[in-house]
Short mmCIF file of C-alpha atoms in Angstrom, two decimals:
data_model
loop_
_atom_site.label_atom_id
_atom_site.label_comp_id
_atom_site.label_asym_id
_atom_site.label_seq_id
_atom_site.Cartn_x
_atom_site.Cartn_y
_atom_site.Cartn_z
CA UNK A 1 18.67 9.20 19.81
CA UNK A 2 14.95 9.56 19.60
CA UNK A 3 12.23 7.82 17.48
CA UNK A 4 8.67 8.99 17.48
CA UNK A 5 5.99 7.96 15.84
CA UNK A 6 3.62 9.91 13.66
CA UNK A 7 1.90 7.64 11.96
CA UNK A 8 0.68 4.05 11.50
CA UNK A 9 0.39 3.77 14.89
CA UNK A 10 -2.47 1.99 16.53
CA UNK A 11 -3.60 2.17 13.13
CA UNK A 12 -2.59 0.44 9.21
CA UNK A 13 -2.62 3.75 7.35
CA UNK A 14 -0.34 6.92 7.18
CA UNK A 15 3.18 4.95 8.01
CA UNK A 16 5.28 8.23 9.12
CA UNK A 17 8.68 7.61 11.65
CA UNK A 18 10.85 10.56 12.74
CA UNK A 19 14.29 8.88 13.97
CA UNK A 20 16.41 11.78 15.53
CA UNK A 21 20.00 11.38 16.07
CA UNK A 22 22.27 13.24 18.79
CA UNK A 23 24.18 15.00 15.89
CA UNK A 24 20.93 16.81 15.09
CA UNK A 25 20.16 14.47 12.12
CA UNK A 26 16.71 13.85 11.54
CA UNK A 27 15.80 10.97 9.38
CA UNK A 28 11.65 10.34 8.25
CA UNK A 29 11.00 6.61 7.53
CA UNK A 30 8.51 7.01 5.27
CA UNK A 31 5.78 9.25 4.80
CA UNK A 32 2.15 8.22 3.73
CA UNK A 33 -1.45 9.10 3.19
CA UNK A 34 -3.60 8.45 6.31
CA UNK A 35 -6.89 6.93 4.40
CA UNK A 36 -8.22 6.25 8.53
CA UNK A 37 -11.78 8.14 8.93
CA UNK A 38 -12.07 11.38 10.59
CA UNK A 39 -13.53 10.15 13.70
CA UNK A 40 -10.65 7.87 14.20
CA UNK A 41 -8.63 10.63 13.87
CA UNK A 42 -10.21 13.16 16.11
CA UNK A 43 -10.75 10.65 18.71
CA UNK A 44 -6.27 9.46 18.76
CA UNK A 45 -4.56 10.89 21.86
CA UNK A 46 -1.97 13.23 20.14
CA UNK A 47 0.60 15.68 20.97
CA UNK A 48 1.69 18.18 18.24
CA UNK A 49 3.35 21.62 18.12
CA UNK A 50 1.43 22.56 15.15
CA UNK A 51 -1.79 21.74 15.53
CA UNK A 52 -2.59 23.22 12.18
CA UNK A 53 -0.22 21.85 9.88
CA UNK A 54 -0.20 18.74 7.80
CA UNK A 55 2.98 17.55 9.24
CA UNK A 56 3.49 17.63 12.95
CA UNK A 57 6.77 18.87 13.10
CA UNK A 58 8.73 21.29 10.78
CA UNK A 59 9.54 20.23 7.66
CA UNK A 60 12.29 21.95 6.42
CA UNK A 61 14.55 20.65 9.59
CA UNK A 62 14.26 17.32 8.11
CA UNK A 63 17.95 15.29 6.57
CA UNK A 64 16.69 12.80 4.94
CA UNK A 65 13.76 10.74 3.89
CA UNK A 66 14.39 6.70 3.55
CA UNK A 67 10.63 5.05 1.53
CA UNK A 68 10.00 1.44 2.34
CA UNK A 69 8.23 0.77 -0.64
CA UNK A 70 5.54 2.62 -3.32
CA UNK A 71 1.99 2.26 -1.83
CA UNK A 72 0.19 5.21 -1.13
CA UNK A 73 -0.20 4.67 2.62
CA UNK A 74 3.68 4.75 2.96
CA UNK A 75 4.68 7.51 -0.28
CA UNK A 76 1.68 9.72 -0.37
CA UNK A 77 2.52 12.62 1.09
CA UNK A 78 6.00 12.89 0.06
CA UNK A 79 5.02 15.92 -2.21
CA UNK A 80 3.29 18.10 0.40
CA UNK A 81 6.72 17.45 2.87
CA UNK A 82 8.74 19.43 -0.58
CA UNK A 83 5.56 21.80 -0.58
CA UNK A 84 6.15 22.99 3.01
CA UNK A 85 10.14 23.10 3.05
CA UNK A 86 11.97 19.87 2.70
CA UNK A 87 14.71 20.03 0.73
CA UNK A 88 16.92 16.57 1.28
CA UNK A 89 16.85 13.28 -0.81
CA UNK A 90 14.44 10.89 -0.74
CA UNK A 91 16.28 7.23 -0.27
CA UNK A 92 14.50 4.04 -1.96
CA UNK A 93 15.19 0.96 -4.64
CA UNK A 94 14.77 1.60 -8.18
CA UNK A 95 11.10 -0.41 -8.85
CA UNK A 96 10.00 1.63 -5.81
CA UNK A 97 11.47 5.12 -7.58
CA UNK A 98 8.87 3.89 -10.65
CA UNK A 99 6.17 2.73 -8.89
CA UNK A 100 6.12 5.67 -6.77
CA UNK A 101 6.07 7.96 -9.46
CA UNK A 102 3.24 6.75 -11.28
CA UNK A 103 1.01 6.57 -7.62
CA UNK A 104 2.10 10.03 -6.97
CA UNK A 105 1.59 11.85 -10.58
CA UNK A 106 -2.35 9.98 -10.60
CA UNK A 107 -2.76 11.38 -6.94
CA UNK A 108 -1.88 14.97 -8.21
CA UNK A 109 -4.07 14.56 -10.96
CA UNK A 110 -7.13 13.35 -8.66
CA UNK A 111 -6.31 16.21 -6.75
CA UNK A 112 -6.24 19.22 -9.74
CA UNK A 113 -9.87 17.73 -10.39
CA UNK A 114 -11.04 18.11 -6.58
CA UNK A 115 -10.05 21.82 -6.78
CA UNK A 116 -11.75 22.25 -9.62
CA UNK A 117 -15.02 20.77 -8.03
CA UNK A 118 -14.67 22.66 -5.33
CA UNK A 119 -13.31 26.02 -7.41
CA UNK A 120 -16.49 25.04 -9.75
CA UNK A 121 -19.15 24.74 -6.71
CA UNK A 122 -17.32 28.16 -5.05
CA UNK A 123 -18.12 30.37 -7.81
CA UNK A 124 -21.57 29.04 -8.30
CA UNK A 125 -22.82 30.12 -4.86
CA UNK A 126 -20.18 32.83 -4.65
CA UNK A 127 -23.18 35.68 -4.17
CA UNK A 128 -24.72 33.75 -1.31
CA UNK A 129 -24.69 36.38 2.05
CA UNK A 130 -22.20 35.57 4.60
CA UNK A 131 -20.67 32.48 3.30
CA UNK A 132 -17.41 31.42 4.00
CA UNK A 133 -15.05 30.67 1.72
CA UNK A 134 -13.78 27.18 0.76
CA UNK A 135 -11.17 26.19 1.87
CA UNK A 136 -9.06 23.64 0.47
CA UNK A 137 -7.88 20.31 1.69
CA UNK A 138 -4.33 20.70 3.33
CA UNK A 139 -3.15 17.25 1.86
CA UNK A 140 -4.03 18.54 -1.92
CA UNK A 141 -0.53 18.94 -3.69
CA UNK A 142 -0.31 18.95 -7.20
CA UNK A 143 2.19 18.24 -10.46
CA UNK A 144 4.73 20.88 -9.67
CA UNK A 145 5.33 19.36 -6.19
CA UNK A 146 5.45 15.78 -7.70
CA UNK A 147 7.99 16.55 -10.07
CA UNK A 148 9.96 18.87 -6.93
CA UNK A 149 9.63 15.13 -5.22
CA UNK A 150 10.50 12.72 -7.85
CA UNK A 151 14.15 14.79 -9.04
CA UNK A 152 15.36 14.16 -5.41
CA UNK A 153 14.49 10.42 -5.59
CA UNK A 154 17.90 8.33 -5.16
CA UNK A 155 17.60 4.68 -5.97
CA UNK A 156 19.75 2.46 -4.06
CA UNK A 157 20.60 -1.52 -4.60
CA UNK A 158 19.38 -3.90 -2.30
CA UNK A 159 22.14 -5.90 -0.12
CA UNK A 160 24.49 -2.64 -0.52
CA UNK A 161 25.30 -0.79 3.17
CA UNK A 162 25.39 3.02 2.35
CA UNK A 163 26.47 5.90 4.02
CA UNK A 164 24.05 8.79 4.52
CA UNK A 165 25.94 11.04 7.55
CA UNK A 166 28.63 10.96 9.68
CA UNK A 167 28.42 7.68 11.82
CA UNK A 168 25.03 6.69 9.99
CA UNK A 169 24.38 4.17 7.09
CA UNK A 170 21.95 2.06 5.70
CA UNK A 171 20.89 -1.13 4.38
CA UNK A 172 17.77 -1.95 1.57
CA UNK A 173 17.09 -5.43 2.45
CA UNK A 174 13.69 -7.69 -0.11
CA UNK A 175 10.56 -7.48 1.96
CA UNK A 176 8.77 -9.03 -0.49
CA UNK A 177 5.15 -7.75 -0.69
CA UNK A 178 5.97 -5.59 -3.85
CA UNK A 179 8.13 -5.09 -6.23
CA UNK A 180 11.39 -3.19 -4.93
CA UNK A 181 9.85 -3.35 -1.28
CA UNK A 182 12.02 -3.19 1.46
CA UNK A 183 13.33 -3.76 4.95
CA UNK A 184 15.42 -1.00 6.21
CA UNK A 185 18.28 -1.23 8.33
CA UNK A 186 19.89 1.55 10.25
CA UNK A 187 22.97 1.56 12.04
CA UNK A 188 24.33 4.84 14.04
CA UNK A 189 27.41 5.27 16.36
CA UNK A 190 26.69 7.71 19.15
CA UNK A 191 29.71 8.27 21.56
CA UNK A 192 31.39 5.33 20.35
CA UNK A 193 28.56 2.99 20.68
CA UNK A 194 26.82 0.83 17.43
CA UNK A 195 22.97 0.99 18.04
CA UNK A 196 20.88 -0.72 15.39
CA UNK A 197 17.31 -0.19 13.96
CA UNK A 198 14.88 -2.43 11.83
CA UNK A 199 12.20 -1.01 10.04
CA UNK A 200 9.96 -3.96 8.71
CA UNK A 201 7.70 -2.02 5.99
CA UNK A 202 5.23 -4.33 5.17
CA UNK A 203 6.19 -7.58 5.26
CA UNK A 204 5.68 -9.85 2.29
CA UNK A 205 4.79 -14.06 2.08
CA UNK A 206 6.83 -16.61 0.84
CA UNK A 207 6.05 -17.81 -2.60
CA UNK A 208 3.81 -15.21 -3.59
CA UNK A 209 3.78 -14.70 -7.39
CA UNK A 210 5.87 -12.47 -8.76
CA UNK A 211 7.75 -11.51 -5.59
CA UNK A 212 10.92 -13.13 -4.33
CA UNK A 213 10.85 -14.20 -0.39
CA UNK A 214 11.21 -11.50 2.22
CA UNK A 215 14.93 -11.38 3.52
CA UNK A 216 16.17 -11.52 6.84
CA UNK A 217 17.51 -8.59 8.78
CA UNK A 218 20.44 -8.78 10.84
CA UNK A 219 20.67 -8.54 14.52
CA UNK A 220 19.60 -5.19 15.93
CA UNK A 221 18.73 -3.59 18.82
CA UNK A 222 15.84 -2.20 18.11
CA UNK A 223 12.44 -3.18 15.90
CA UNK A 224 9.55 -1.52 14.18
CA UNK A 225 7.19 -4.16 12.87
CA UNK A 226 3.93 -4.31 11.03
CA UNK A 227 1.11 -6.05 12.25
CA UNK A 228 -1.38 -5.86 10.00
CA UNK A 229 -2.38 -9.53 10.28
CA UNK A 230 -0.76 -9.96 13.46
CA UNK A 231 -4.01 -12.31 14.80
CA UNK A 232 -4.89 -13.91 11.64
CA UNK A 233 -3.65 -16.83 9.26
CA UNK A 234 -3.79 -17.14 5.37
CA UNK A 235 -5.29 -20.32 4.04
CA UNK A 236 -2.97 -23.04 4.27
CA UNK A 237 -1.73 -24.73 1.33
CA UNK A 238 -3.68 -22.26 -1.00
CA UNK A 239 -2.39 -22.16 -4.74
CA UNK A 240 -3.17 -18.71 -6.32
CA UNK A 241 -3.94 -20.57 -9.87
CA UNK A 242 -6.44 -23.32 -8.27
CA UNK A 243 -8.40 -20.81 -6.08
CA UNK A 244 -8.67 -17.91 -9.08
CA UNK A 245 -9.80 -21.12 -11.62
CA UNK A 246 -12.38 -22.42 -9.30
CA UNK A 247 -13.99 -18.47 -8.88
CA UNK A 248 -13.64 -17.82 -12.39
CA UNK A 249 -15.25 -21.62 -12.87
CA UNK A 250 -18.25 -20.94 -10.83
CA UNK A 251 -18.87 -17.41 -11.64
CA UNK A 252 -18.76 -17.13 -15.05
CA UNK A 253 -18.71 -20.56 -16.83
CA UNK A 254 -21.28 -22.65 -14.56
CA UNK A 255 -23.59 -19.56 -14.61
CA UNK A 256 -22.24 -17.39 -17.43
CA UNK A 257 -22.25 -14.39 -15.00
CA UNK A 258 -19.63 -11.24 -14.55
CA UNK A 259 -17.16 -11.17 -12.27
CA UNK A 260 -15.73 -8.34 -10.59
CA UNK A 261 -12.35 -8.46 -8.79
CA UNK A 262 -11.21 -4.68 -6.65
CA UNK A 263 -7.69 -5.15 -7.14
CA UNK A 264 -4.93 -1.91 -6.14
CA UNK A 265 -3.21 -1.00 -9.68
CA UNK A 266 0.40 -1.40 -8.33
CA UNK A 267 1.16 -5.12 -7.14
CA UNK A 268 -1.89 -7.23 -6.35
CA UNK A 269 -3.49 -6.19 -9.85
CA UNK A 270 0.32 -7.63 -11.63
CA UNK A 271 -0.17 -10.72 -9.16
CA UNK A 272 -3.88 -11.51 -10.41
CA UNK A 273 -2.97 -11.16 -14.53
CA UNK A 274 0.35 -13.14 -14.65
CA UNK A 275 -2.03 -15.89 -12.73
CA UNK A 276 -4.58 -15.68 -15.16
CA UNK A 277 -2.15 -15.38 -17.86
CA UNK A 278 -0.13 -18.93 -16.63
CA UNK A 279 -3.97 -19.96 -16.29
CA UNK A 280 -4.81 -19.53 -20.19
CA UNK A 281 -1.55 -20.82 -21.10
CA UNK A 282 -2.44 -23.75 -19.63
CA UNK A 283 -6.02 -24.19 -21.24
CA UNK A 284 -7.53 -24.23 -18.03
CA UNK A 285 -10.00 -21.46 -18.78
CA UNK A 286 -12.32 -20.98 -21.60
CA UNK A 287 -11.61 -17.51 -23.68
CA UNK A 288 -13.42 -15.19 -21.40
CA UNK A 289 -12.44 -12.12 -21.39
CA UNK A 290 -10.76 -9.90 -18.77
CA UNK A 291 -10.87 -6.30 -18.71
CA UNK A 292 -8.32 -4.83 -16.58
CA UNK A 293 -9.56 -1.06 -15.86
CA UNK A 294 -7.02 1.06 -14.52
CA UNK A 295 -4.32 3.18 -16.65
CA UNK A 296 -1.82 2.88 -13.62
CA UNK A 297 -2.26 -1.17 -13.70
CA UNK A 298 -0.85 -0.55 -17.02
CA UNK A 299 1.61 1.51 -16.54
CA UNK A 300 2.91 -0.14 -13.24
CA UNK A 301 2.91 -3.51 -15.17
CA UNK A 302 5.55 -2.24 -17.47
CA UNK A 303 7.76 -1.21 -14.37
CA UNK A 304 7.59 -4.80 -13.35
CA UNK A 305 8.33 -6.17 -16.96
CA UNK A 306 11.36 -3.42 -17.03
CA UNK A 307 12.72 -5.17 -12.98
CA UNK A 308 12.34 -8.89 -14.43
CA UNK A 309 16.02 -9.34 -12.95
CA UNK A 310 14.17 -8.71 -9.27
CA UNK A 311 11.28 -11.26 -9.63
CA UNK A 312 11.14 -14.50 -8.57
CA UNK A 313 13.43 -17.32 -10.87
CA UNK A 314 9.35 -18.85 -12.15
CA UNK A 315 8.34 -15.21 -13.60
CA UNK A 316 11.81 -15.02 -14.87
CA UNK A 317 11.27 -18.66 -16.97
CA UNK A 318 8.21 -17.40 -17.56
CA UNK A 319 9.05 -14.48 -19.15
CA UNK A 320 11.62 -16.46 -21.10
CA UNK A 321 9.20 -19.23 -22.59
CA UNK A 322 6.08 -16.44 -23.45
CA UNK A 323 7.54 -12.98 -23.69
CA UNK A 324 5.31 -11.55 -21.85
CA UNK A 325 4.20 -11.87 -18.14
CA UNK A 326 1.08 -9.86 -18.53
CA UNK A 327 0.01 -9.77 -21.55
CA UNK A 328 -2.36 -12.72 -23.00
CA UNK A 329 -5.12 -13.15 -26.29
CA UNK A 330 -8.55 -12.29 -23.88
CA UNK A 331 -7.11 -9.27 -21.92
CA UNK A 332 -7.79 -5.69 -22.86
CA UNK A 333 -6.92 -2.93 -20.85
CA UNK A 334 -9.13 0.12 -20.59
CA UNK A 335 -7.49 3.62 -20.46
CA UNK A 336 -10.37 6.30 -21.50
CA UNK A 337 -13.23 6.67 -18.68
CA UNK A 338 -15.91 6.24 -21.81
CA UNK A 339 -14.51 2.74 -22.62
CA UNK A 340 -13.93 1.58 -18.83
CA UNK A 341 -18.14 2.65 -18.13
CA UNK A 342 -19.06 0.87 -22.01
CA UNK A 343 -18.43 -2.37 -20.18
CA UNK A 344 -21.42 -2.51 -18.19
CA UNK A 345 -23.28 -3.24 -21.93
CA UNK A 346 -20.97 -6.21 -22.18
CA UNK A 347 -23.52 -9.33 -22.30
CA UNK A 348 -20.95 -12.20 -22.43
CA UNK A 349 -19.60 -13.68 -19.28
CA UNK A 350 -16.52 -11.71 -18.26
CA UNK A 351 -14.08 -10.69 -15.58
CA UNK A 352 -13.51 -6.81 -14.55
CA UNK A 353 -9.98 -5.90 -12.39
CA UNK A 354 -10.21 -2.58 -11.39
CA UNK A 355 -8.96 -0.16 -8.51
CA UNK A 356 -9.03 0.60 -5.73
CA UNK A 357 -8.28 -2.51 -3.89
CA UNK A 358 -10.77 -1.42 -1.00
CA UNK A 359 -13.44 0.03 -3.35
CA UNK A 360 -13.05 3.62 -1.85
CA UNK A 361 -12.86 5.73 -5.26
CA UNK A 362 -11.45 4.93 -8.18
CA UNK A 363 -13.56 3.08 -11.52
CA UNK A 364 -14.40 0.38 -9.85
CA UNK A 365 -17.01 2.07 -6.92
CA UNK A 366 -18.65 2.53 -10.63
CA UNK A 367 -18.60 -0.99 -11.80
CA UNK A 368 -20.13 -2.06 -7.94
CA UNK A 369 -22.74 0.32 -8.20
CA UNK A 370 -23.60 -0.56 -11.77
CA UNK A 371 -23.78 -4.27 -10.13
CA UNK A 372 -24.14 -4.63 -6.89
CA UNK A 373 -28.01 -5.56 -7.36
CA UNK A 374 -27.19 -8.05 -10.17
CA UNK A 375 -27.61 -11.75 -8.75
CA UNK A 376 -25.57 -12.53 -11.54
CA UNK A 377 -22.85 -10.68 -10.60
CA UNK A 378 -19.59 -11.67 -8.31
CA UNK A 379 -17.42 -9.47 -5.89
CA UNK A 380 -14.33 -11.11 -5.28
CA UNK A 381 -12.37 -9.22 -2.66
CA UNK A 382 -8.98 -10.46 -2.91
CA UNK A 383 -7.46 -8.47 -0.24
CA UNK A 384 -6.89 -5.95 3.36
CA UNK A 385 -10.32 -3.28 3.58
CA UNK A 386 -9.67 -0.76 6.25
CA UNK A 387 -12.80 0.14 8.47
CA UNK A 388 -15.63 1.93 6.89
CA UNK A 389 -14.82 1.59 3.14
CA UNK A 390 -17.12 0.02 0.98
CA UNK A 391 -15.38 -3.13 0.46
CA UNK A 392 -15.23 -3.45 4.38
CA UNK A 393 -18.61 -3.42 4.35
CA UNK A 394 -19.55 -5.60 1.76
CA UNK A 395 -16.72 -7.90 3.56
CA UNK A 396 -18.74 -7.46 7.11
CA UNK A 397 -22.03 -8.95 5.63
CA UNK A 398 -23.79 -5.56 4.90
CA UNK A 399 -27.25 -6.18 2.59
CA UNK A 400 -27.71 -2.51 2.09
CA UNK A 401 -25.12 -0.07 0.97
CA UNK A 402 -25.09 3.69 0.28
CA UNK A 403 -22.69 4.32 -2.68
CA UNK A 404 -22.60 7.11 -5.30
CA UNK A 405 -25.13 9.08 -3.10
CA UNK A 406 -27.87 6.16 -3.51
CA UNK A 407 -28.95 3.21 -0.96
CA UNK A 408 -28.82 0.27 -3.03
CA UNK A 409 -29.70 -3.69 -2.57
CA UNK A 410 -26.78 -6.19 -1.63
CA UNK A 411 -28.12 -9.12 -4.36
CA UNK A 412 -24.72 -9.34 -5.70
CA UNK A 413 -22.59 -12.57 -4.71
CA UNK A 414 -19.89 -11.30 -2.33
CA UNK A 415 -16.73 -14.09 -1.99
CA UNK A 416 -13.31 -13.26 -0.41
CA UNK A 417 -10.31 -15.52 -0.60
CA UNK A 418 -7.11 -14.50 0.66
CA UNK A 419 -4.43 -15.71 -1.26
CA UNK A 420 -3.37 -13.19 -3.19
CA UNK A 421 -2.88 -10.51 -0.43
CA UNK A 422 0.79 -9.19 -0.31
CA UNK A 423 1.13 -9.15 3.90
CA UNK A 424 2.12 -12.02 5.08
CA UNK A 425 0.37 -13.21 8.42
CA UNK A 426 0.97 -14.06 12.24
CA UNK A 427 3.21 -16.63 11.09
CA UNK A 428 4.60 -15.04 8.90
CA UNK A 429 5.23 -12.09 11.42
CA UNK A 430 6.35 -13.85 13.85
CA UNK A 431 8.95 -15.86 11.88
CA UNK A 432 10.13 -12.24 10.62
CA UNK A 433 10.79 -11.34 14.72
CA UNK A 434 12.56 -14.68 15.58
CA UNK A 435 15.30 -14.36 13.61
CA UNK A 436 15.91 -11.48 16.00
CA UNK A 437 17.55 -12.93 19.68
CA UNK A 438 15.15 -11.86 22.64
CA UNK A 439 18.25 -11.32 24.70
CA UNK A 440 19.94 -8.26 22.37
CA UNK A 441 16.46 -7.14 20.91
CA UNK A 442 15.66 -4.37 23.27
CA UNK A 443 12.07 -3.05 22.34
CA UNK A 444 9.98 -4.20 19.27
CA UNK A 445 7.45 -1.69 18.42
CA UNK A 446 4.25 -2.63 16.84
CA UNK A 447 3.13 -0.42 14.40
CA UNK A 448 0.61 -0.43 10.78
CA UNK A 449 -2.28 -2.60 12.29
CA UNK A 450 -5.81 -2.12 13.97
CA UNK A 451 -5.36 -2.34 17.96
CA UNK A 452 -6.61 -6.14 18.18
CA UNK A 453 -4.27 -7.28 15.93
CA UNK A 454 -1.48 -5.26 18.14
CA UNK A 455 -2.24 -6.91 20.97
CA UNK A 456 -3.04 -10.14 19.85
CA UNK A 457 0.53 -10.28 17.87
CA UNK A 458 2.00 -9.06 21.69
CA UNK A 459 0.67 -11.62 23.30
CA UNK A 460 1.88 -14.10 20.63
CA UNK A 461 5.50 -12.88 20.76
CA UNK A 462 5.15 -12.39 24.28
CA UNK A 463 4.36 -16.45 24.48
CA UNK A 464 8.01 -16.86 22.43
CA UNK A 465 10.06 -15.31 24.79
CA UNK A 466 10.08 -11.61 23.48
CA UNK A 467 9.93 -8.92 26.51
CA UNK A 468 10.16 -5.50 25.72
CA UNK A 469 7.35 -5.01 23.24
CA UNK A 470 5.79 -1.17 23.00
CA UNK A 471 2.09 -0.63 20.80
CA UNK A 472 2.70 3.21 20.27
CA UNK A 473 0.44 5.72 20.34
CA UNK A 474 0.61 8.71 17.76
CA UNK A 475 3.06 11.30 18.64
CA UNK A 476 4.77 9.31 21.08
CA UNK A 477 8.44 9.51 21.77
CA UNK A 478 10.79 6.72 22.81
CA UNK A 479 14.64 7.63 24.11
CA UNK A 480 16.82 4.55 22.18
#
């Protein structure tokens, strides 16, 4: 049996496993969009047989794809693997199913409007001498391969051990972090011996709202764990409801200002409104009002309200005593593009969620560039920016930045609090590993975090007794 790892490897983007049994069975734990930057990419050690392909091995030999959870860095490029000859099932819980499919339908309509930039700009310089023609991003897939994806989806229940081959099954176990998230357990027999993987996904934090607690997985031989915040800690003893309230105080009551809060549509944009909705219900905030600008926030809130029965027991008596865990008298959501840009006349105080999460596309690169030179304005970044996107930058102290094709002033207040991101941290990671004993674990492979966080988290489990511990490169191979 052989595991190698394509993606998310000394890196948090583009989670991508190939686990390859004896019988010839090829299983793909998960298979995501690598939003890294290009030199990053040129610059990883990598061996591939085709070198000119999207996907580094053949598609069409693949069995069987099992999805840890909906985000875009672990689903996005399920479409293109049905585009270049997969033709199996695609394994996952039923929130993740929904949540994938609304990610995955906007990312194919993003993508229709790129070709037509690019089909638009082709035929405008098309007499030019000697130019080459466009070519076309290999990672573009459109509806028809969505909806080739999305009829091979098979939701599974967590807790339930399924069989998916001869001598295989597996196990969905609550990783927290988002709704329908999982761990994913694999067991295989192989000449009469039980060998056991973990795959973490991305590992969720204990009380978050929404979200029930991560699970446990059982004993197994053999780990793949995120690291994402494997050398940093949350803020201790934070409440989501007292931190949001003192922001929203400061911002736009004390100095009747406008805040803005990047937020991803599916997950940490459900976690921010059903806090500000508990925090109006309580009279704790004055009626501002709260424009949350995204069409798949919407949508993906109605997958949650659909899943109540898998949210934590408060959302559930929540739901029970107001009806709605979104919904609330100052909130307006924004669908058409000509409503979501009419905000930026709005003179009252007033707070603006919109995607993406890391301010790298999406509305809300227009609402920062519309502000970012307002003193009167507030960037609350809630959550994880990868290296070299905006929000990294603002994050990083940067007084200048260069967005929509113009240099513009930092005079903008830029805050950060970390309470409602949906990866839990070294503790957190740690306690996930030590309910694994360091005498049967055989390797734990780090995997979905920046190289300092890697080996900072190895040195930590390293100081707890754990051994074996491997930080992959990308393509590498391990025998199990």
């Amino acid at each position: 049996m052989k595991l190698t790892f394509w993606g998310a490897a000394q890196q948090v983007t583009g989670s991508m496993y190939l686990l390859e049994l004896d019988d010839d069975y090829r299983i793909l734990i998960d298979c995501g969009s690598d939003f890294e930057s290009g030199d990053r990419k040129r610059n990883t050690k990598e061996t591939t047989p085709f070198p000119n392909a999207l996907f580094p091995f053949d598609a069409s030999i693949i069995n069987l794809v099992l999805l840890t959870h909906a985000h875009i860095d672990h689903s996005g490029n399920i479409p293109n693997l049905y585009r270049d000859g997969y033709e199996g099932q695609i394994l996952c819980t039923e929130p993740t199913f929904g949540l994938t499919g609304i990610l995955l339908k906007d990312a194919a309509m993003l993508n229709q409007k790129r070709i037509n930039e690019i089909n638009s700009a082709d035929s405008q310089k098309k007499f030019r001498k000697g130019r080459k023609k466009k070519e076309f991003p290999k990672d573009l897939y459109l509806e028809k391969q969505v909806r080739d994806a999305l009829e091979n989806f098979v939701p599974l229940s967590f807790n339930r051990r399924f069989k998916v081959a001869d001598q295989c099954y597996v196990t969905f176990i609550p990783a927290g972090h988002l709704l329908g998230a999982a761990h994913i357990l694999v067991e295989v027999w192989e000449n009469g011996q039980k060998k056991t993987i973990g795959f973490s996904g991305d590992i969720g934090r204990k009380g978050y709202p929404l979200l029930i607690d991560p699970g446990v997985l059982p004993p197994v031989d053999y780990l793949v764990c995120e690291s994402t915040y494997g050398n940093r800690l949350h803020e201790k003893n934070a409440n989501p409801e007292a931190a949001l309230a003192d922001v929203i105080q400061r911002t736009c009551v004390d100095i009747p200002g406008r805040l803005i809060i990047p937020s991803f549509s599916i997950g940490r944009t459900q976690a921010l409104l059903y806090t500000l909705n508990k925090l109006y219900n309580d009279h704790n905030l004055p009626p501002i009002k709260v424009f949350a600008d995204s069409p798949l926030a919407y949508e993906s809130s109605r997958v949650y309200q659909r899943n109540i029965r898998m949210l934590n027991r408060e959302a559930r008596e929540f739901q029970e005593e107001n009806e709605s865990l979104f919904d609330f008298e100052n909130l307006i959501y924004l669908e058409k593009t000509e409503a979501s840009r009419a905000i930026s006349n709005h003179t009252e105080p007033c707070i603006i969620i919109s995607s993406s999460g890391m301010i790298q596309g999406g509305r809300v690169e227009y609402h920062v560039a519309q502000n970012i030179s307002n003193p009167y304005c507030t960037i609350l970044l809630i959550g994880y920016c990868a290296e070299g996107t905006l929000g990294w930058r603002l994050m990083n102290g940067q007084t200048t930045l260069r967005i929509r094709g113009k240099d513009e002033q930092v005079l903008a207040n830029i805050e950060k609090i970390d309470v409602f991101s949906g990866h839990g941290d070294r503790d957190d990671l740690v306690e996930f590993v030590q309910k694994q004993s360091p005498d049967q674990l055989k390797t734990v492979f780090l995997v979905h975090g920046e190289t300092p966080s890697m080996l900072a988290f190895k040195e930590t489990l390293e100081s707890v007794g754990y051994k074996n511990i491997e930080i992959p490169q990308k393509g590498q191979t391990f025998e199990l």
